[in-house]
Amino acid sequence: MSEDRRLMVLRAIVQDYVQTSEPVGSKALVERHHLGVSAATVRNDMALLEEEGLIHAPHTSAGRVPTDAGYRVFVDRLSAVKPLGPGERRAISQFLEGAVDLDDVVDRTVRLLAGLTRQVAVVQYPSLTRSTVRHIELVPMGTSHLMIVLIVNTGRVEQRVVDTGRVLADADGERLVASMRTRLNEVAAGVPFTVAATRLRHLVDDAAAAAGTDGADDTDRAAMEAVVSALGDALVEEREERVVLAGQANLARAGTDFPRTIGPILEALEEHVTLLRLLGQLGDDPELVSVRIGSENPVTGLQTTSLVSMGYGSGAERVASLGVLGPTRMDYPTTMASVRAVARYVSEILDANQAT
């Protein structure tokens, strides 16, 4: 029973400190919370919590504040991530609906997360190394040019225009375009990008081998080579991992939470490779909200912050992650609920894009 009561005291200290940013004393706890015990008993529980390294006294204050370990116990003892209210869920849905493409989805998502949590929002673009080709479309433009439209299962659309070097406006050209469209989709549609890239290169080799042996024209081979080369360029450019940030100004509002300066934090945020590595260290459970608190972050500049993140994707597969970063003195239950709700809505959008 005493252990349960100590956890109640710890929870009360975390809640009060998050709300007031002031060290919490036993008298305040008794006045604000219905703990059912005297101030002396609360002081004894606080002494035990301090011995366990879950709270500490800053400077010479009579009050106590949570340590990173205390926040960890608090987060781990949350029975479940509380759901957002109907109004909040409706606001998220309305803000995200109507996005015209993946860039718009990411832009809306990062701004929404920053606004909901008043923290720094971080959204990773879906990785094409974990995505699949949905469809490749070829659209003739003018006499010899083709627009190549690459559609990804995440909803991303890439376009390239190439000069095939041969006439496409006649009957032979139309047959060539139809044949290339069919062959491209036969080898690439529905498979991961890394596999698709290899299969597309083999198409060029097959076309080269066929030239001169079955009546195939060298110009047909050159046209296929131009199309595959453009698709390869798109794969290389878009395979680079990217993150988008918003809400960095929110750090200034939490200036008192950082013992020295927010400078090291801002410098760490500029290193997108670092953020990608942190977001990539989520567990395999797509329904799990990950929380890294203070010293749990391996990046020196971020060890006074907490990162709350979650994966999102299409179906059961996680293709990227999103989250928020702020001071360790954050409202963890609300932040975790916001991150989970937004991640689920973004996943629904990706699922809808794949189904249409």
PDB file of C-alpha atoms in Angstrom, residues 71-182:
ATOM      1  CA  TYR A  71       9.288  10.903 -15.469  1.00  0.00           C
ATOM      2  CA  ARG A  72      10.069   7.430 -16.812  1.00  0.00           C
ATOM      3  CA  VAL A  73       8.230   5.716 -13.958  1.00  0.00           C
ATOM      4  CA  PHE A  74       5.324   8.131 -14.448  1.00  0.00           C
ATOM      5  CA  VAL A  75       5.108   7.386 -18.189  1.00  0.00           C
ATOM      6  CA  ASP A  76       5.521   3.619 -17.742  1.00  0.00           C
ATOM      7  CA  ARG A  77       2.745   3.525 -15.133  1.00  0.00           C
ATOM      8  CA  LEU A  78       0.216   5.206 -17.397  1.00  0.00           C
ATOM      9  CA  SER A  79      -2.415   2.504 -17.711  1.00  0.00           C
ATOM     10  CA  ALA A  80      -3.177   3.568 -21.288  1.00  0.00           C
ATOM     11  CA  VAL A  81      -2.794   6.547 -23.580  1.00  0.00           C
ATOM     12  CA  LYS A  82      -5.937   8.560 -22.987  1.00  0.00           C
ATOM     13  CA  PRO A  83      -8.007   9.222 -26.115  1.00  0.00           C
ATOM     14  CA  LEU A  84      -8.485  12.751 -27.330  1.00  0.00           C
ATOM     15  CA  GLY A  85     -11.908  14.300 -27.030  1.00  0.00           C
ATOM     16  CA  PRO A  86     -14.369  14.351 -29.966  1.00  0.00           C
ATOM     17  CA  GLY A  87     -13.643  18.012 -30.630  1.00  0.00           C
ATOM     18  CA  GLU A  88      -9.898  17.449 -30.815  1.00  0.00           C
ATOM     19  CA  ARG A  89     -10.276  14.425 -33.087  1.00  0.00           C
ATOM     20  CA  ARG A  90     -12.630  16.357 -35.352  1.00  0.00           C
ATOM     21  CA  ALA A  91     -10.157  19.251 -35.534  1.00  0.00           C
ATOM     22  CA  ILE A  92      -7.354  16.873 -36.562  1.00  0.00           C
ATOM     23  CA  SER A  93      -9.517  15.248 -39.218  1.00  0.00           C
ATOM     24  CA  GLN A  94     -10.647  18.564 -40.675  1.00  0.00           C
ATOM     25  CA  PHE A  95      -7.112  19.954 -40.736  1.00  0.00           C
ATOM     26  CA  LEU A  96      -5.686  16.960 -42.568  1.00  0.00           C
ATOM     27  CA  GLU A  97      -8.535  16.189 -44.963  1.00  0.00           C
ATOM     28  CA  GLY A  98      -8.310  17.673 -48.413  1.00  0.00           C
ATOM     29  CA  ALA A  99      -4.530  17.392 -48.690  1.00  0.00           C
ATOM     30  CA  VAL A 100      -3.729  17.290 -52.395  1.00  0.00           C
ATOM     31  CA  ASP A 101      -0.546  15.186 -52.287  1.00  0.00           C
ATOM     32  CA  LEU A 102       2.046  13.724 -49.942  1.00  0.00           C
ATOM     33  CA  ASP A 103       3.953  17.005 -49.629  1.00  0.00           C
ATOM     34  CA  ASP A 104       0.728  18.671 -48.511  1.00  0.00           C
ATOM     35  CA  VAL A 105       0.024  15.849 -46.024  1.00  0.00           C
ATOM     36  CA  VAL A 106       3.485  16.202 -44.456  1.00  0.00           C
ATOM     37  CA  ASP A 107       3.263  20.004 -44.331  1.00  0.00           C
ATOM     38  CA  ARG A 108      -0.168  19.944 -42.688  1.00  0.00           C
ATOM     39  CA  THR A 109       0.877  17.218 -40.264  1.00  0.00           C
ATOM     40  CA  VAL A 110       3.977  18.971 -38.950  1.00  0.00           C
ATOM     41  CA  ARG A 111       2.102  22.261 -38.463  1.00  0.00           C
ATOM     42  CA  LEU A 112      -0.793  20.459 -36.787  1.00  0.00           C
ATOM     43  CA  LEU A 113       1.469  18.618 -34.328  1.00  0.00           C
ATOM     44  CA  ALA A 114       3.341  21.801 -33.395  1.00  0.00           C
ATOM     45  CA  GLY A 115       0.057  23.602 -32.781  1.00  0.00           C
ATOM     46  CA  LEU A 116      -1.553  20.796 -30.771  1.00  0.00           C
ATOM     47  CA  THR A 117       1.383  20.166 -28.445  1.00  0.00           C
ATOM     48  CA  ARG A 118       3.145  23.564 -28.359  1.00  0.00           C
ATOM     49  CA  GLN A 119       6.376  21.653 -28.940  1.00  0.00           C
ATOM     50  CA  VAL A 120       8.764  21.124 -31.853  1.00  0.00           C
ATOM     51  CA  ALA A 121       7.114  18.783 -34.358  1.00  0.00           C
ATOM     52  CA  VAL A 122       9.173  16.382 -36.465  1.00  0.00           C
ATOM     53  CA  VAL A 123       7.719  14.431 -39.397  1.00  0.00           C
ATOM     54  CA  GLN A 124       9.729  11.966 -41.452  1.00  0.00           C
ATOM     55  CA  TYR A 125       8.863  11.567 -45.111  1.00  0.00           C
ATOM     56  CA  PRO A 126       7.851   8.017 -46.026  1.00  0.00           C
ATOM     57  CA  SER A 127      10.992   6.154 -46.972  1.00  0.00           C
ATOM     58  CA  LEU A 128      10.931   4.851 -50.516  1.00  0.00           C
ATOM     59  CA  THR A 129      13.199   2.036 -49.362  1.00  0.00           C
ATOM     60  CA  ARG A 130      10.139   0.774 -47.468  1.00  0.00           C
ATOM     61  CA  SER A 131       7.576   1.796 -50.103  1.00  0.00           C
ATOM     62  CA  THR A 132       6.281   0.151 -53.253  1.00  0.00           C
ATOM     63  CA  VAL A 133       5.519   1.269 -56.776  1.00  0.00           C
ATOM     64  CA  ARG A 134       1.801   1.575 -57.308  1.00  0.00           C
ATOM     65  CA  HIS A 135       1.748   2.455 -61.005  1.00  0.00           C
ATOM     66  CA  ILE A 136       3.862   3.943 -63.781  1.00  0.00           C
ATOM     67  CA  GLU A 137       2.040   5.996 -66.391  1.00  0.00           C
ATOM     68  CA  LEU A 138       3.446   7.255 -69.706  1.00  0.00           C
ATOM     69  CA  VAL A 139       1.814  10.308 -71.308  1.00  0.00           C
ATOM     70  CA  PRO A 140       2.945  11.401 -74.820  1.00  0.00           C
ATOM     71  CA  MET A 141       3.709  15.103 -75.091  1.00  0.00           C
ATOM     72  CA  GLY A 142       4.335  16.615 -78.508  1.00  0.00           C
ATOM     73  CA  THR A 143       6.159  14.645 -81.165  1.00  0.00           C
ATOM     74  CA  SER A 144       8.822  12.727 -79.272  1.00  0.00           C
ATOM     75  CA  HIS A 145       8.510  13.607 -75.567  1.00  0.00           C
ATOM     76  CA  LEU A 146       7.011  11.473 -72.823  1.00  0.00           C
ATOM     77  CA  MET A 147       5.845  12.489 -69.366  1.00  0.00           C
ATOM     78  CA  ILE A 148       6.649   9.702 -66.908  1.00  0.00           C
ATOM     79  CA  VAL A 149       4.350   9.636 -63.874  1.00  0.00           C
ATOM     80  CA  LEU A 150       5.559   7.482 -60.977  1.00  0.00           C
ATOM     81  CA  ILE A 151       2.869   6.805 -58.353  1.00  0.00           C
ATOM     82  CA  VAL A 152       3.910   5.351 -54.975  1.00  0.00           C
ATOM     83  CA  ASN A 153       1.733   3.447 -52.519  1.00  0.00           C
ATOM     84  CA  THR A 154       2.213   6.257 -49.969  1.00  0.00           C
ATOM     85  CA  GLY A 155       0.521   8.712 -52.315  1.00  0.00           C
ATOM     86  CA  ARG A 156       3.689  10.367 -53.538  1.00  0.00           C
ATOM     87  CA  VAL A 157       3.701  11.268 -57.251  1.00  0.00           C
ATOM     88  CA  GLU A 158       6.889  11.982 -59.200  1.00  0.00           C
ATOM     89  CA  GLN A 159       6.951  13.320 -62.753  1.00  0.00           C
ATOM     90  CA  ARG A 160       9.731  13.407 -65.326  1.00  0.00           C
ATOM     91  CA  VAL A 161       9.696  14.483 -68.993  1.00  0.00           C
ATOM     92  CA  VAL A 162      12.112  12.801 -71.409  1.00  0.00           C
ATOM     93  CA  ASP A 163      12.884  13.063 -75.112  1.00  0.00           C
ATOM     94  CA  THR A 164      12.635   9.523 -76.514  1.00  0.00           C
ATOM     95  CA  GLY A 165      14.420  10.465 -79.734  1.00  0.00           C
ATOM     96  CA  ARG A 166      11.731   8.962 -81.942  1.00  0.00           C
ATOM     97  CA  VAL A 167       8.296   9.916 -83.233  1.00  0.00           C
ATOM     98  CA  LEU A 168       5.471   8.913 -80.881  1.00  0.00           C
ATOM     99  CA  ALA A 169       2.566  10.582 -82.661  1.00  0.00           C
ATOM    100  CA  ASP A 170       2.064   7.856 -85.295  1.00  0.00           C
ATOM    101  CA  ALA A 171       0.589   4.378 -84.913  1.00  0.00           C
ATOM    102  CA  ASP A 172       3.983   2.751 -84.314  1.00  0.00           C
ATOM    103  CA  GLY A 173       4.733   5.312 -81.614  1.00  0.00           C
ATOM    104  CA  GLU A 174       1.411   4.686 -79.876  1.00  0.00           C
ATOM    105  CA  ARG A 175       2.080   0.941 -79.916  1.00  0.00           C
ATOM    106  CA  LEU A 176       5.544   1.513 -78.464  1.00  0.00           C
ATOM    107  CA  VAL A 177       4.204   3.676 -75.632  1.00  0.00           C
ATOM    108  CA  ALA A 178       1.514   1.109 -74.803  1.00  0.00           C
ATOM    109  CA  SER A 179       4.094  -1.702 -74.873  1.00  0.00           C
ATOM    110  CA  MET A 180       6.537   0.165 -72.623  1.00  0.00           C
ATOM    111  CA  ARG A 181       3.753   1.061 -70.163  1.00  0.00           C
ATOM    112  CA  THR A 182       2.719  -2.583 -69.929  1.00  0.00           C
TER     113      THR A 182
END
